[in-house]
Amino acid sequence: MLLRHTPAEIQERSALTINPAKTCQPIGAMYAALGIHRCFPHSHGSQGCCAYHRSMLTRHYKEPIMAGTSSFTEGASVFGGMANLTQAVDAIFHLYEPDVIAVHTTCLSETIGDDIPQIVSSARDAGKIPEGRHVIHANTPSYVGSHVTGFAAMTKAMVDYFAEPGREKGSGVNIIPGYVEPADMAEIQRLARALGVEAVVFPDTSGVLDAPQTGRHEFYPRGGVTLEALRSTGARRATLALGSTASSPAARALEAKCGVPALQLDLPIGLLATDQFVDALRRTAGVAVPEAVSVERGQLLDLITDMEQYLHGRSVAVAGDPDQVVALTGFLVSLGMRPAHVVTGTPGKEVERRVRELAAGAPGPVNVKAGGDLFLFHQWIKQEPVDLIIGNTYCKYIARDEDIPLVRHGFPVLDRIGHVAFPTVGYRGAMRLLEKILDALLDRQDRDAPEESFELVM
Amino acid sequence: MEAAKTHALPDPEAVKQAMLEKFPAKVAKKRAKQIVVNRAPDAAGRVPEIHANARTSPGVITQRGCTYAGCKGVILGPVRDILTITHGPVGCGFYSWLTRRNQTRTQGPDDVNYMPYALMTDMQEEDIVFGGEKKLRQAVREAYETFRPQAIALCATCPVGLIGDDIHAVAREMKEELGINVFAFSCEGYKGVSQSAGHHIANNQVFKHVVGLDDTTPEGEYRINILGEYNIGGDAFEIERLLEKCGITLVASFSGNATYEQFARAHTADLNAIMCHRSINYMGDMMEKKFGVPWIKVNFIGAQATAKSLRRIAQYFEDPELLARVEQVIAEELPEVERAAAEVRPRTAGKRAMLFVGGSRAHHYQELFRELGMETVAAGYEFGHRDDYEGRAVLPSVKVDADSRNIEELEVEPDPARFRPRTGPEKAARLGAGGLSFAEYQGMMAEMAEKTLVIDDISHHETEVLLKKYRPHIFCAGIKEKYAVQKWGIPLKQLHSYDYGGPYAGFRGAANFYRDIDRMVNSRVWTYVTPPWEAEEAPEAKAVYACG
Ligand code: SF4
Ligand code: SF4
């Protein structure tokens, strides 16, 4: 038993977090910033934060994560980080020649109270920022929110700094894809293209964090949303914000700044959420859904009906990011499964409400907590075991101890590949997710079956 | 890659200039002192001076982490039964959760092992505004209620020092309230220029609060501690196996596969053997002053180095029986390793390696590459100090700057009851004459070839220059560097996490390393980088239609 000290009885904890189901804001901001073409993320604080964020992102994506740090030592912590940030901006434009530096703060620089826009504007006055280059910023103190809200803050910064109100609203739409994998961002674009909708997707890490092996390290790979596209976001028909925690701050900012109406949707994970996304695209852009997309939908539905007996009534424990657990709950319920325990580390009552609402159709009650941790999650599982766990790599300790199959999903996944390359959004993504769920359940059934009932065909 | 094999080495001075060109002038001036072209020691044993343990220039992509990482991650991380609570926002505690691969072996399923747990106060805005001491106190109580540990360690992260939470006072109070050992580490990330500050802080507190608490002397005639071995990939297991085979008792290991009890009894050992000089020489010095335990530098990375280190330990005890047993163990173990080396050497000899990691590994692993017939053409430390490069002889001339002054230097006095001199001048002289000197380390540069590049705190930009100019066959660094280097078609061996392989220490570890390096430098995957349709000139259009 690796988690041998976790008791089944739950004691009230008011101060201690054990095995968190979230991490800090800056890492999400760094990830979002990598979704702008030729952007260099910069962490304003001590260098440990940046090292940790780069390491964790690298382990998850297995790609180079290039980012700078203000390398605070005691002096900067006392006198403020202005000198450090100014020097950093100068060094970065010399060495790495980005079009944009995206600065995010850490708990240290936030506690000191460094005013980033003011530091940047004096750096500009001092000639440290070359003509035509940009320095944008987001405040991401780590004692607020989680990596998901940090992602949301940097996504909103893209709007604050670049969106330009257009006199006439063009035909295309904006899609804010939420805190998802590069392959998901690409799949969202593919679906929009399939419907003939011209869409700006931001941030867009596809092409950046799944870059090919070419024998050459491109400091700025081909992907990422361009500044030109970001500027155009203010002149579009509508914004589809996928996942409210990660995407709604940017969508609302765009609505306020440029009058682009925002449409809030769940992450398009699973049949129904994808239906809503496709339908929203159809209506906002005034297009028809092509046959090919309906075929994909039908193929997904076909898989579900074929394998329905293995899914029905099975209970699942889900841990992950707020937008993810909401969408996953919806998907599981549509499969006839029962989300039994749902935990996200990011605080927010809204998520709990949405999960309860979506799980209402499931055969049995749901335990849900936003702002919980994996220790509580494990205790819930000990109290009421489930057939399947869906969560990040850290859940493998629980899965092993309790002997429950695990489908890895979310952030971070440190010990498997595929999450970067294959989407879980859209109908095709749902097919893959379904495949993984069925593999886990059926492998388990095969493993446990007595010889006389070990079946060839399932 | 074959062409690269015969590739003449570039002029290192020119490479250095190429690295400096792109930096802003002030940064270039500083970096110039941290990039040194090595030369062999002169008659007085001196190597060139290098600027080390200095701040990283803001904005420059560095390999370095922070003080907290050095304290909580490196030193405390491998101890399975001290319950560590990170006081701070969620991130630091999250990132240091199971990511360093510290393996540990409990005796049975009921044995204590807190390693898979990450405990933290997850400070929220109100804790920053109103102070976090109350929350920390409560967190300690809750941790005690849940786990009933015998010791709790508290680690501070950046904002804690800034808002002035007195974690040491909280530790004292909770120690009183709970009746268990509670101690704290002021290892805020900004305290130093790298992880190194955290090692020092960790050593100080472990020494102050744990070492010497339990006088029970473990059985065995030859009792030693291993210092600076963190059991990545099971290295400590292999070293433990060898020591046991030789009949040497391991009292404590700092801190691979370690327990609280081991630390508490460490002073009963008669010798400290130091692996990673940088991270733990403090502990060696303090234990010598307080308890009279001398230290020697050892290295269990490399088959020859392992044999030599075992011999040095045996030599210290001056017992012919032990010496004979050690020789016997070496004789038993060495042939197998040599066979492994002989098998791969035809495929590895003549290839070039570069190592940029940590505070000793960049030195130690050169041994293994030597055994593979490979040449180390550039190396440097992520958080070394001048003595790690130039040897301890330079210690008196190392300037103490503001960042180092920041870290407490403990006043250590001989313990009136426990101080026991182990050697005495006579024995020291005798051993010295036999080539075994105490508290000595010659540093990395003395062992590196003339004209190799030694680079402290290497940056990403400099790494790319090295890759392009030298085309090494393998580059050793960490996870942050791995994929950028590999995108250039050059394999990167992680020497912090071992790419999830290992062990590489001791005899079996050496053989493992040979095979892994052989696989990496000869992997066919790198030959596929260019697709066939880009490999040659496109055929002429008429050829395409030749059959039509
Ligand atoms: S919690 Fe704060 S100090 Fe820790 S890694 Fe995150 S930003 Fe850095
Ligand atoms: S190589 Fe590095 S991390 Fe590692 S033990 Fe030595 S100093 Fe510490």
mmCIF file of C-alpha atoms and ligand atoms in Angstrom, chain A residues 24 26 46 48-49 52-53 105-108 140 142, chain B residues 89-93 95 157-159, ligand 1:
data_model
loop_
_atom_site.group_PDB
_atom_site.id
_atom_site.type_symbol
_atom_site.label_atom_id
_atom_site.label_comp_id
_atom_site.label_asym_id
_atom_site.label_seq_id
_atom_site.Cartn_x
_atom_site.Cartn_y
_atom_site.Cartn_z
ATOM 1 C CA CYS A 24 -0.692 27.298 -8.952
ATOM 2 C CA PRO A 26 1.530 30.831 -13.098
ATOM 3 C CA SER A 46 12.186 33.868 -8.059
ATOM 4 C CA GLY A 48 12.368 28.278 -8.648
ATOM 5 C CA CYS A 49 8.798 28.883 -9.754
ATOM 6 C CA TYR A 52 9.119 24.065 -11.505
ATOM 7 C CA HIS A 53 6.611 25.223 -14.109
ATOM 8 C CA THR A 105 3.499 37.261 -11.731
ATOM 9 C CA THR A 106 4.128 34.758 -8.950
ATOM 10 C CA CYS A 107 3.185 34.813 -5.302
ATOM 11 C CA LEU A 108 6.403 36.648 -4.547
ATOM 12 C CA THR A 140 -1.377 35.366 -11.310
ATOM 13 C CA SER A 142 -0.546 31.648 -6.550
ATOM 14 C CA PRO B 89 0.608 28.527 -1.754
ATOM 15 C CA VAL B 90 -0.173 25.263 -3.484
ATOM 16 C CA GLY B 91 2.418 25.274 -6.278
ATOM 17 C CA CYS B 92 5.736 24.617 -4.587
ATOM 18 C CA GLY B 93 4.381 21.705 -2.613
ATOM 19 C CA TYR B 95 5.805 20.412 -7.907
ATOM 20 C CA THR B 157 8.213 29.156 0.423
ATOM 21 C CA CYS B 158 8.680 32.642 -1.011
ATOM 22 C CA PRO B 159 5.742 34.601 0.390
HETATM 23 S S1 SF4 C 1 3.267 28.611 -5.363
HETATM 24 FE FE1 SF4 C 1 4.322 30.519 -5.678
HETATM 25 S S2 SF4 C 1 6.459 30.202 -5.060
HETATM 26 FE FE2 SF4 C 1 5.443 28.232 -5.390
HETATM 27 S S3 SF4 C 1 5.837 27.663 -7.475
HETATM 28 FE FE3 SF4 C 1 3.863 28.657 -7.469
HETATM 29 S S4 SF4 C 1 4.332 30.773 -7.859
HETATM 30 FE FE4 SF4 C 1 6.195 29.816 -7.221
#
